[in-house]
PDB file of C-alpha atoms in Angstrom:
ATOM      1  CA  ALA A 170      -9.140  17.609  31.692  1.00  0.00           C
ATOM      2  CA  SER A 171      -5.906  15.254  31.638  1.00  0.00           C
ATOM      3  CA  GLU A 172      -4.329  14.638  28.312  1.00  0.00           C
ATOM      4  CA  PRO A 173      -5.358  11.836  25.970  1.00  0.00           C
ATOM      5  CA  GLN A 174      -2.650   9.356  26.124  1.00  0.00           C
ATOM      6  CA  SER A 175      -1.702   6.524  23.904  1.00  0.00           C
ATOM      7  CA  GLU A 176       0.690   3.938  25.396  1.00  0.00           C
ATOM      8  CA  GLY A 177       2.507   6.769  27.485  1.00  0.00           C
ATOM      9  CA  ILE A 178       3.357   8.894  24.479  1.00  0.00           C
ATOM     10  CA  PRO A 179       1.118  12.078  24.880  1.00  0.00           C
ATOM     11  CA  PHE A 180      -0.947  13.800  22.161  1.00  0.00           C
ATOM     12  CA  GLY A 181      -0.509  17.175  20.800  1.00  0.00           C
ATOM     13  CA  LYS A 182       2.221  19.652  21.299  1.00  0.00           C
ATOM     14  CA  PRO A 183       4.503  17.670  23.865  1.00  0.00           C
ATOM     15  CA  THR A 184       4.823  14.791  21.131  1.00  0.00           C
ATOM     16  CA  ARG A 185       5.123  17.315  18.273  1.00  0.00           C
ATOM     17  CA  GLU A 186       8.037  19.109  19.828  1.00  0.00           C
ATOM     18  CA  ARG A 187       9.866  15.924  21.089  1.00  0.00           C
ATOM     19  CA  TYR A 188       9.689  13.798  18.245  1.00  0.00           C
ATOM     20  CA  PHE A 189       9.368  15.953  15.380  1.00  0.00           C
ATOM     21  CA  GLN A 190      11.122  18.720  13.724  1.00  0.00           C
ATOM     22  CA  PHE A 191       8.165  20.510  12.045  1.00  0.00           C
ATOM     23  CA  GLN A 192       8.847  24.277  11.441  1.00  0.00           C
ATOM     24  CA  PRO A 193       6.997  26.447  14.229  1.00  0.00           C
ATOM     25  CA  GLY A 194       3.669  27.395  13.265  1.00  0.00           C
ATOM     26  CA  PHE A 195       3.586  24.632  10.428  1.00  0.00           C
ATOM     27  CA  LEU A 196       0.350  22.290  10.875  1.00  0.00           C
ATOM     28  CA  ASN A 197       1.132  19.069   9.010  1.00  0.00           C
ATOM     29  CA  PHE A 198      -2.329  17.888   7.650  1.00  0.00           C
ATOM     30  CA  ASN A 199      -1.060  15.843   4.802  1.00  0.00           C
ATOM     31  CA  HIS A 200       0.872  13.219   6.784  1.00  0.00           C
ATOM     32  CA  GLY A 201      -0.277  10.486   4.153  1.00  0.00           C
ATOM     33  CA  GLY A 202       1.693  12.412   1.172  1.00  0.00           C
ATOM     34  CA  PHE A 203       5.187  11.799   2.414  1.00  0.00           C
ATOM     35  CA  GLY A 204       4.910  11.244   6.139  1.00  0.00           C
ATOM     36  CA  ALA A 205       7.021  12.799   8.970  1.00  0.00           C
ATOM     37  CA  THR A 206       9.672  10.797  10.215  1.00  0.00           C
ATOM     38  CA  PRO A 207      10.335  10.919  14.074  1.00  0.00           C
ATOM     39  CA  ARG A 208      13.988  12.218  15.420  1.00  0.00           C
ATOM     40  CA  LEU A 209      14.849   9.115  16.704  1.00  0.00           C
ATOM     41  CA  VAL A 210      14.135   7.419  13.558  1.00  0.00           C
ATOM     42  CA  ARG A 211      16.280   9.815  11.740  1.00  0.00           C
ATOM     43  CA  GLN A 212      19.080   9.345  13.902  1.00  0.00           C
ATOM     44  CA  ALA A 213      18.961   5.584  13.477  1.00  0.00           C
ATOM     45  CA  GLN A 214      18.977   6.390   9.860  1.00  0.00           C
ATOM     46  CA  SER A 215      22.127   8.835  10.428  1.00  0.00           C
ATOM     47  CA  GLY A 216      23.822   5.669  11.913  1.00  0.00           C
ATOM     48  CA  PHE A 217      23.314   3.600   9.042  1.00  0.00           C
ATOM     49  CA  VAL A 218      24.742   6.400   6.521  1.00  0.00           C
ATOM     50  CA  ASP A 219      27.665   6.334   8.817  1.00  0.00           C
ATOM     51  CA  GLN A 220      28.252   2.728   8.293  1.00  0.00           C
ATOM     52  CA  GLN A 221      27.699   3.105   4.657  1.00  0.00           C
ATOM     53  CA  GLU A 222      30.204   5.884   4.335  1.00  0.00           C
ATOM     54  CA  ALA A 223      32.665   3.837   6.459  1.00  0.00           C
ATOM     55  CA  GLN A 224      32.860   1.219   4.056  1.00  0.00           C
ATOM     56  CA  PRO A 225      30.979   2.173   0.853  1.00  0.00           C
ATOM     57  CA  THR A 226      32.263  -1.003  -1.079  1.00  0.00           C
ATOM     58  CA  ALA A 227      31.407  -3.623   1.800  1.00  0.00           C
ATOM     59  CA  TRP A 228      27.943  -1.797   2.260  1.00  0.00           C
ATOM     60  CA  PHE A 229      27.230  -2.086  -1.311  1.00  0.00           C
ATOM     61  CA  ALA A 230      28.956  -5.116  -2.810  1.00  0.00           C
ATOM     62  CA  SER A 231      29.382  -7.315   0.443  1.00  0.00           C
ATOM     63  CA  GLY A 232      26.148  -7.522   1.804  1.00  0.00           C
ATOM     64  CA  GLY A 233      26.298  -4.886   4.491  1.00  0.00           C
ATOM     65  CA  TYR A 234      22.845  -3.344   3.933  1.00  0.00           C
ATOM     66  CA  GLN A 235      21.459  -6.737   2.991  1.00  0.00           C
ATOM     67  CA  LYS A 236      22.018  -8.008   6.130  1.00  0.00           C
ATOM     68  CA  ILE A 237      20.201  -5.144   7.775  1.00  0.00           C
ATOM     69  CA  LEU A 238      17.338  -5.631   5.655  1.00  0.00           C
ATOM     70  CA  SER A 239      17.437  -9.435   6.461  1.00  0.00           C
ATOM     71  CA  GLU A 240      17.116  -8.505  10.282  1.00  0.00           C
ATOM     72  CA  VAL A 241      14.209  -5.975   9.431  1.00  0.00           C
ATOM     73  CA  ARG A 242      12.469  -8.556   7.247  1.00  0.00           C
ATOM     74  CA  PRO A 243      11.003 -11.001   9.634  1.00  0.00           C
ATOM     75  CA  ARG A 244      10.228  -8.346  12.138  1.00  0.00           C
ATOM     76  CA  LEU A 245       7.986  -6.593   9.239  1.00  0.00           C
ATOM     77  CA  ALA A 246       6.651  -9.902   8.567  1.00  0.00           C
ATOM     78  CA  GLU A 247       5.592 -10.284  12.006  1.00  0.00           C
ATOM     79  CA  MET A 248       3.885  -7.141  12.115  1.00  0.00           C
ATOM     80  CA  MET A 249       1.811  -8.047   9.119  1.00  0.00           C
ATOM     81  CA  ASN A 250       1.225 -11.552   9.935  1.00  0.00           C
ATOM     82  CA  ALA A 251       3.106 -12.597   6.729  1.00  0.00           C
ATOM     83  CA  ASN A 252       5.522 -15.140   5.937  1.00  0.00           C
ATOM     84  CA  SER A 253       9.180 -13.728   5.754  1.00  0.00           C
ATOM     85  CA  SER A 254      10.205 -15.124   2.625  1.00  0.00           C
ATOM     86  CA  ASP A 255       7.226 -13.424   1.000  1.00  0.00           C
ATOM     87  CA  VAL A 256       8.287  -9.812   2.043  1.00  0.00           C
ATOM     88  CA  VAL A 257      10.322  -8.030  -0.667  1.00  0.00           C
ATOM     89  CA  PHE A 258      11.754  -4.485  -0.409  1.00  0.00           C
ATOM     90  CA  LEU A 259      10.612  -2.127  -2.961  1.00  0.00           C
ATOM     91  CA  ASP A 260      11.304   1.656  -3.418  1.00  0.00           C
ATOM     92  CA  ASP A 261       7.420   2.274  -2.959  1.00  0.00           C
ATOM     93  CA  ALA A 262       3.786   1.466  -3.267  1.00  0.00           C
ATOM     94  CA  SER A 263       3.804   2.659  -6.753  1.00  0.00           C
ATOM     95  CA  SER A 264       6.670   0.857  -7.799  1.00  0.00           C
ATOM     96  CA  GLY A 265       5.055  -2.675  -6.126  1.00  0.00           C
ATOM     97  CA  LEU A 266       2.036  -1.891  -8.154  1.00  0.00           C
ATOM     98  CA  ASN A 267       3.668  -1.172 -11.614  1.00  0.00           C
ATOM     99  CA  ALA A 268       5.761  -4.242 -10.779  1.00  0.00           C
ATOM    100  CA  VAL A 269       2.819  -6.340 -10.702  1.00  0.00           C
ATOM    101  CA  LEU A 270       0.932  -4.732 -13.709  1.00  0.00           C
ATOM    102  CA  ARG A 271       3.852  -4.746 -16.119  1.00  0.00           C
ATOM    103  CA  SER A 272       4.834  -8.307 -15.218  1.00  0.00           C
ATOM    104  CA  LEU A 273       1.478 -10.038 -15.941  1.00  0.00           C
ATOM    105  CA  PRO A 274       1.150 -12.029 -19.544  1.00  0.00           C
ATOM    106  CA  TRP A 275      -1.693  -9.574 -20.565  1.00  0.00           C
ATOM    107  CA  GLN A 276      -3.797 -10.708 -23.755  1.00  0.00           C
ATOM    108  CA  PRO A 277      -5.903  -8.529 -25.913  1.00  0.00           C
ATOM    109  CA  GLN A 278      -9.393  -8.287 -24.314  1.00  0.00           C
ATOM    110  CA  ASP A 279      -8.093  -9.172 -20.769  1.00  0.00           C
ATOM    111  CA  VAL A 280      -9.857  -6.966 -18.307  1.00  0.00           C
ATOM    112  CA  MET A 281      -8.435  -5.219 -15.129  1.00  0.00           C
ATOM    113  CA  LEU A 282     -10.947  -4.050 -12.587  1.00  0.00           C
ATOM    114  CA  LEU A 283     -10.419  -0.972 -10.273  1.00  0.00           C
ATOM    115  CA  THR A 284     -12.873   1.284  -8.506  1.00  0.00           C
ATOM    116  CA  SER A 285     -13.254   4.785  -8.973  1.00  0.00           C
ATOM    117  CA  ALA A 286     -11.257   5.421  -5.706  1.00  0.00           C
ATOM    118  CA  ALA A 287      -8.275   3.821  -7.029  1.00  0.00           C
ATOM    119  CA  TYR A 288      -4.747   6.124  -6.525  1.00  0.00           C
ATOM    120  CA  ALA A 289      -4.067   7.791  -9.994  1.00  0.00           C
ATOM    121  CA  VAL A 290      -0.860   5.482 -10.524  1.00  0.00           C
ATOM    122  CA  LEU A 291      -3.597   2.827 -11.357  1.00  0.00           C
ATOM    123  CA  PRO A 292      -5.535   4.176 -14.082  1.00  0.00           C
ATOM    124  CA  ASN A 293      -2.611   5.743 -15.502  1.00  0.00           C
ATOM    125  CA  THR A 294      -0.674   2.891 -15.806  1.00  0.00           C
ATOM    126  CA  GLY A 295      -3.797   1.069 -17.034  1.00  0.00           C
ATOM    127  CA  LYS A 296      -3.951   3.275 -20.007  1.00  0.00           C
ATOM    128  CA  TRP A 297      -0.552   2.548 -21.123  1.00  0.00           C
ATOM    129  CA  LEU A 298      -1.611  -1.377 -20.779  1.00  0.00           C
ATOM    130  CA  GLN A 299      -4.490  -0.766 -22.920  1.00  0.00           C
ATOM    131  CA  LYS A 300      -2.340   0.950 -25.669  1.00  0.00           C
ATOM    132  CA  ARG A 301       0.426  -1.732 -25.283  1.00  0.00           C
ATOM    133  CA  TYR A 302      -1.690  -4.893 -25.129  1.00  0.00           C
ATOM    134  CA  GLY A 303      -5.212  -3.859 -25.856  1.00  0.00           C
ATOM    135  CA  ILE A 304      -6.534  -4.610 -22.413  1.00  0.00           C
ATOM    136  CA  GLN A 305      -9.968  -3.378 -21.225  1.00  0.00           C
ATOM    137  CA  ILE A 306     -10.576  -1.486 -17.881  1.00  0.00           C
ATOM    138  CA  VAL A 307     -13.452  -1.620 -15.847  1.00  0.00           C
ATOM    139  CA  GLN A 308     -14.075   0.797 -13.209  1.00  0.00           C
ATOM    140  CA  ALA A 309     -16.762   0.004 -10.488  1.00  0.00           C
ATOM    141  CA  GLU A 310     -18.198   3.584  -9.071  1.00  0.00           C
ATOM    142  CA  VAL A 311     -18.072   3.788  -5.716  1.00  0.00           C
ATOM    143  CA  HIS A 312     -19.333   6.816  -3.873  1.00  0.00           C
ATOM    144  CA  PHE A 313     -18.528   8.501  -0.631  1.00  0.00           C
ATOM    145  CA  PRO A 314     -19.297   9.110   2.427  1.00  0.00           C
ATOM    146  CA  ALA A 315     -20.003   5.116   2.483  1.00  0.00           C
ATOM    147  CA  LYS A 316     -22.615   4.279   5.150  1.00  0.00           C
ATOM    148  CA  SER A 317     -21.951   0.744   5.204  1.00  0.00           C
ATOM    149  CA  ALA A 318     -19.254  -1.984   3.485  1.00  0.00           C
ATOM    150  CA  GLU A 319     -22.293  -2.626   0.972  1.00  0.00           C
ATOM    151  CA  ALA A 320     -22.081   0.733  -0.725  1.00  0.00           C
ATOM    152  CA  ILE A 321     -18.437  -0.622  -1.601  1.00  0.00           C
ATOM    153  CA  LEU A 322     -19.284  -4.257  -2.198  1.00  0.00           C
ATOM    154  CA  GLU A 323     -22.514  -3.667  -4.348  1.00  0.00           C
ATOM    155  CA  PRO A 324     -20.911  -1.408  -7.359  1.00  0.00           C
ATOM    156  CA  VAL A 325     -18.110  -3.937  -7.657  1.00  0.00           C
ATOM    157  CA  GLU A 326     -20.504  -7.025  -7.623  1.00  0.00           C
ATOM    158  CA  ARG A 327     -22.474  -5.008 -10.291  1.00  0.00           C
ATOM    159  CA  ALA A 328     -19.290  -5.156 -11.915  1.00  0.00           C
ATOM    160  CA  LEU A 329     -18.276  -8.369 -11.980  1.00  0.00           C
ATOM    161  CA  LEU A 330     -21.864  -9.687 -13.213  1.00  0.00           C
ATOM    162  CA  LYS A 331     -21.544  -7.630 -16.156  1.00  0.00           C
ATOM    163  CA  LEU A 332     -18.372  -9.457 -17.349  1.00  0.00           C
ATOM    164  CA  PRO A 333     -18.819 -11.909 -19.969  1.00  0.00           C
ATOM    165  CA  GLN A 334     -18.088 -15.750 -19.694  1.00  0.00           C
ATOM    166  CA  PRO A 335     -15.762 -17.418 -19.994  1.00  0.00           C
ATOM    167  CA  CYS A 336     -14.030 -14.694 -17.500  1.00  0.00           C
ATOM    168  CA  LYS A 337     -11.488 -12.766 -18.676  1.00  0.00           C
ATOM    169  CA  LEU A 338     -10.625 -10.852 -15.758  1.00  0.00           C
ATOM    170  CA  ARG A 339      -6.953 -11.218 -15.219  1.00  0.00           C
ATOM    171  CA  LEU A 340      -6.371  -8.666 -12.344  1.00  0.00           C
ATOM    172  CA  ALA A 341      -8.818  -6.870  -9.771  1.00  0.00           C
ATOM    173  CA  VAL A 342      -7.163  -4.161  -7.646  1.00  0.00           C
ATOM    174  CA  PHE A 343      -8.483  -2.522  -4.495  1.00  0.00           C
ATOM    175  CA  ASP A 344      -7.291  -0.078  -2.002  1.00  0.00           C
ATOM    176  CA  HIS A 345      -7.044  -1.319   1.510  1.00  0.00           C
ATOM    177  CA  VAL A 346      -7.414   2.410   2.667  1.00  0.00           C
ATOM    178  CA  SER A 347      -8.280   4.793  -0.242  1.00  0.00           C
ATOM    179  CA  SER A 348      -6.669   8.045  -0.475  1.00  0.00           C
ATOM    180  CA  TYR A 349      -9.477  10.508  -1.763  1.00  0.00           C
ATOM    181  CA  PRO A 350     -11.252  10.485   0.430  1.00  0.00           C
ATOM    182  CA  PRO A 351      -9.792   8.032   3.133  1.00  0.00           C
ATOM    183  CA  ALA A 352     -11.999   5.042   3.878  1.00  0.00           C
ATOM    184  CA  ILE A 353     -10.992   1.658   4.838  1.00  0.00           C
ATOM    185  CA  LEU A 354     -12.705  -0.950   2.118  1.00  0.00           C
ATOM    186  CA  PRO A 355     -13.849  -4.399   2.948  1.00  0.00           C
ATOM    187  CA  VAL A 356     -10.646  -6.107   1.120  1.00  0.00           C
ATOM    188  CA  ALA A 357     -11.388  -9.692   2.302  1.00  0.00           C
ATOM    189  CA  ARG A 358     -14.909  -9.656   1.325  1.00  0.00           C
ATOM    190  CA  LEU A 359     -14.014  -7.726  -2.264  1.00  0.00           C
ATOM    191  CA  ALA A 360     -11.325 -10.570  -2.674  1.00  0.00           C
ATOM    192  CA  ARG A 361     -13.741 -13.265  -1.900  1.00  0.00           C
ATOM    193  CA  MET A 362     -16.438 -11.727  -4.385  1.00  0.00           C
ATOM    194  CA  VAL A 363     -13.886 -11.578  -7.122  1.00  0.00           C
ATOM    195  CA  LYS A 364     -12.774 -15.165  -6.487  1.00  0.00           C
ATOM    196  CA  ALA A 365     -16.182 -16.468  -6.523  1.00  0.00           C
ATOM    197  CA  ARG A 366     -16.815 -14.740  -9.855  1.00  0.00           C
ATOM    198  CA  CYS A 367     -13.720 -15.648 -11.626  1.00  0.00           C
ATOM    199  CA  ALA A 368     -11.540 -18.236  -9.512  1.00  0.00           C
ATOM    200  CA  GLU A 369      -8.468 -17.697 -11.888  1.00  0.00           C
ATOM    201  CA  THR A 370      -8.386 -13.614 -11.369  1.00  0.00           C
ATOM    202  CA  LEU A 371      -5.293 -12.326  -9.236  1.00  0.00           C
ATOM    203  CA  VAL A 372      -6.361  -9.858  -6.346  1.00  0.00           C
ATOM    204  CA  LEU A 373      -3.963  -7.240  -5.809  1.00  0.00           C
ATOM    205  CA  LEU A 374      -4.244  -4.872  -2.851  1.00  0.00           C
ATOM    206  CA  ASP A 375      -2.777  -1.154  -2.858  1.00  0.00           C
ATOM    207  CA  GLY A 376      -1.828  -0.865   1.057  1.00  0.00           C
ATOM    208  CA  ALA A 377      -0.322   2.271   0.611  1.00  0.00           C
ATOM    209  CA  HIS A 378      -1.969   3.945   3.664  1.00  0.00           C
ATOM    210  CA  ALA A 379      -2.775   1.034   5.578  1.00  0.00           C
ATOM    211  CA  LEU A 380       0.885   0.063   7.306  1.00  0.00           C
ATOM    212  CA  GLY A 381       1.192   1.904  10.759  1.00  0.00           C
ATOM    213  CA  GLN A 382      -2.691   2.781  10.296  1.00  0.00           C
ATOM    214  CA  VAL A 383      -4.712  -0.342  10.433  1.00  0.00           C
ATOM    215  CA  PRO A 384      -4.077  -3.990  10.987  1.00  0.00           C
ATOM    216  CA  ILE A 385      -2.796  -6.110   8.211  1.00  0.00           C
ATOM    217  CA  ASP A 386      -3.434  -9.645   8.389  1.00  0.00           C
ATOM    218  CA  MET A 387      -1.551 -11.316   5.474  1.00  0.00           C
ATOM    219  CA  LYS A 388      -2.503 -14.821   6.105  1.00  0.00           C
ATOM    220  CA  GLN A 389      -6.121 -14.100   6.827  1.00  0.00           C
ATOM    221  CA  LEU A 390      -6.134 -11.808   3.335  1.00  0.00           C
ATOM    222  CA  ALA A 391      -4.516 -14.673   1.649  1.00  0.00           C
ATOM    223  CA  GLU A 392      -7.103 -17.180   2.848  1.00  0.00           C
ATOM    224  CA  ALA A 393      -9.483 -14.582   1.114  1.00  0.00           C
ATOM    225  CA  GLY A 394      -8.046 -14.935  -2.164  1.00  0.00           C
ATOM    226  CA  VAL A 395      -5.348 -11.847  -1.905  1.00  0.00           C
ATOM    227  CA  ASP A 396      -2.555 -12.738  -4.210  1.00  0.00           C
ATOM    228  CA  ALA A 397      -0.458  -9.545  -3.631  1.00  0.00           C
ATOM    229  CA  TYR A 398      -0.095  -6.532  -1.480  1.00  0.00           C
ATOM    230  CA  VAL A 399       1.810  -3.495  -1.385  1.00  0.00           C
ATOM    231  CA  THR A 400       2.412  -0.863   1.053  1.00  0.00           C
ATOM    232  CA  ASP A 401       4.758   1.991   2.162  1.00  0.00           C
ATOM    233  CA  GLY A 402       6.741   2.804   5.377  1.00  0.00           C
ATOM    234  CA  HIS A 403       7.131   6.123   4.766  1.00  0.00           C
ATOM    235  CA  LYS A 404       3.713   7.335   5.515  1.00  0.00           C
ATOM    236  CA  TRP A 405       1.879   6.021   8.657  1.00  0.00           C
ATOM    237  CA  LEU A 406       4.745   3.653   9.859  1.00  0.00           C
ATOM    238  CA  MET A 407       6.778   6.993   9.715  1.00  0.00           C
ATOM    239  CA  ALA A 408      10.028   5.321   8.374  1.00  0.00           C
ATOM    240  CA  PRO A 409      12.485   7.421   6.817  1.00  0.00           C
ATOM    241  CA  LYS A 410      12.011   8.480   3.108  1.00  0.00           C
ATOM    242  CA  GLY A 411      14.244   7.569   0.210  1.00  0.00           C
TER     243      GLY A 411
END
């Protein structure tokens, strides 16, 4: 049988040996943890380091690396169907999540809604917010394997219906692609559901595992009610780490 093809690049051992630097005999089953950077990307990264070291002050103080970011920003925005002016570079998705969670004007008894599939940084930061501001954390229990979108939507809907009125739900956070276990969540439908129940609630998506793995359409998501989206480049987009 012929080898499976993906846009001219063969899967399996030829790709591994040509594009990656894995130790012989090592099988990388945790690409979602820290990713694996192809040789060509590392070569490009090395070129940027050479530019930095050639004129360090110009690189940092005179806009050297900012010029490169300004060139990358519209390309990344096009990939995600986003407005270029809305794209901000951060250290990683966890930094982005914390930037949103710690920037909101929380009040006592405000509510943050998560699902049981949320990545650990969310409930951990939520506990800090509870101690700092006296907020409440509501967790919708979702179970896997999920046989349909309704298996995700129904627990969230039940959690929303239990919230007292007037609604004090300030923030709802959902994974676009969950970590444990991996599953694509119906995020547009979740956002619409939240806005229908509590129109003023902000909806934040954790897309750490989405970029490079599933299509992202920020304009459609914004129309559905998504207010903020964070993602990582070093996982499935295979960008350099750091």
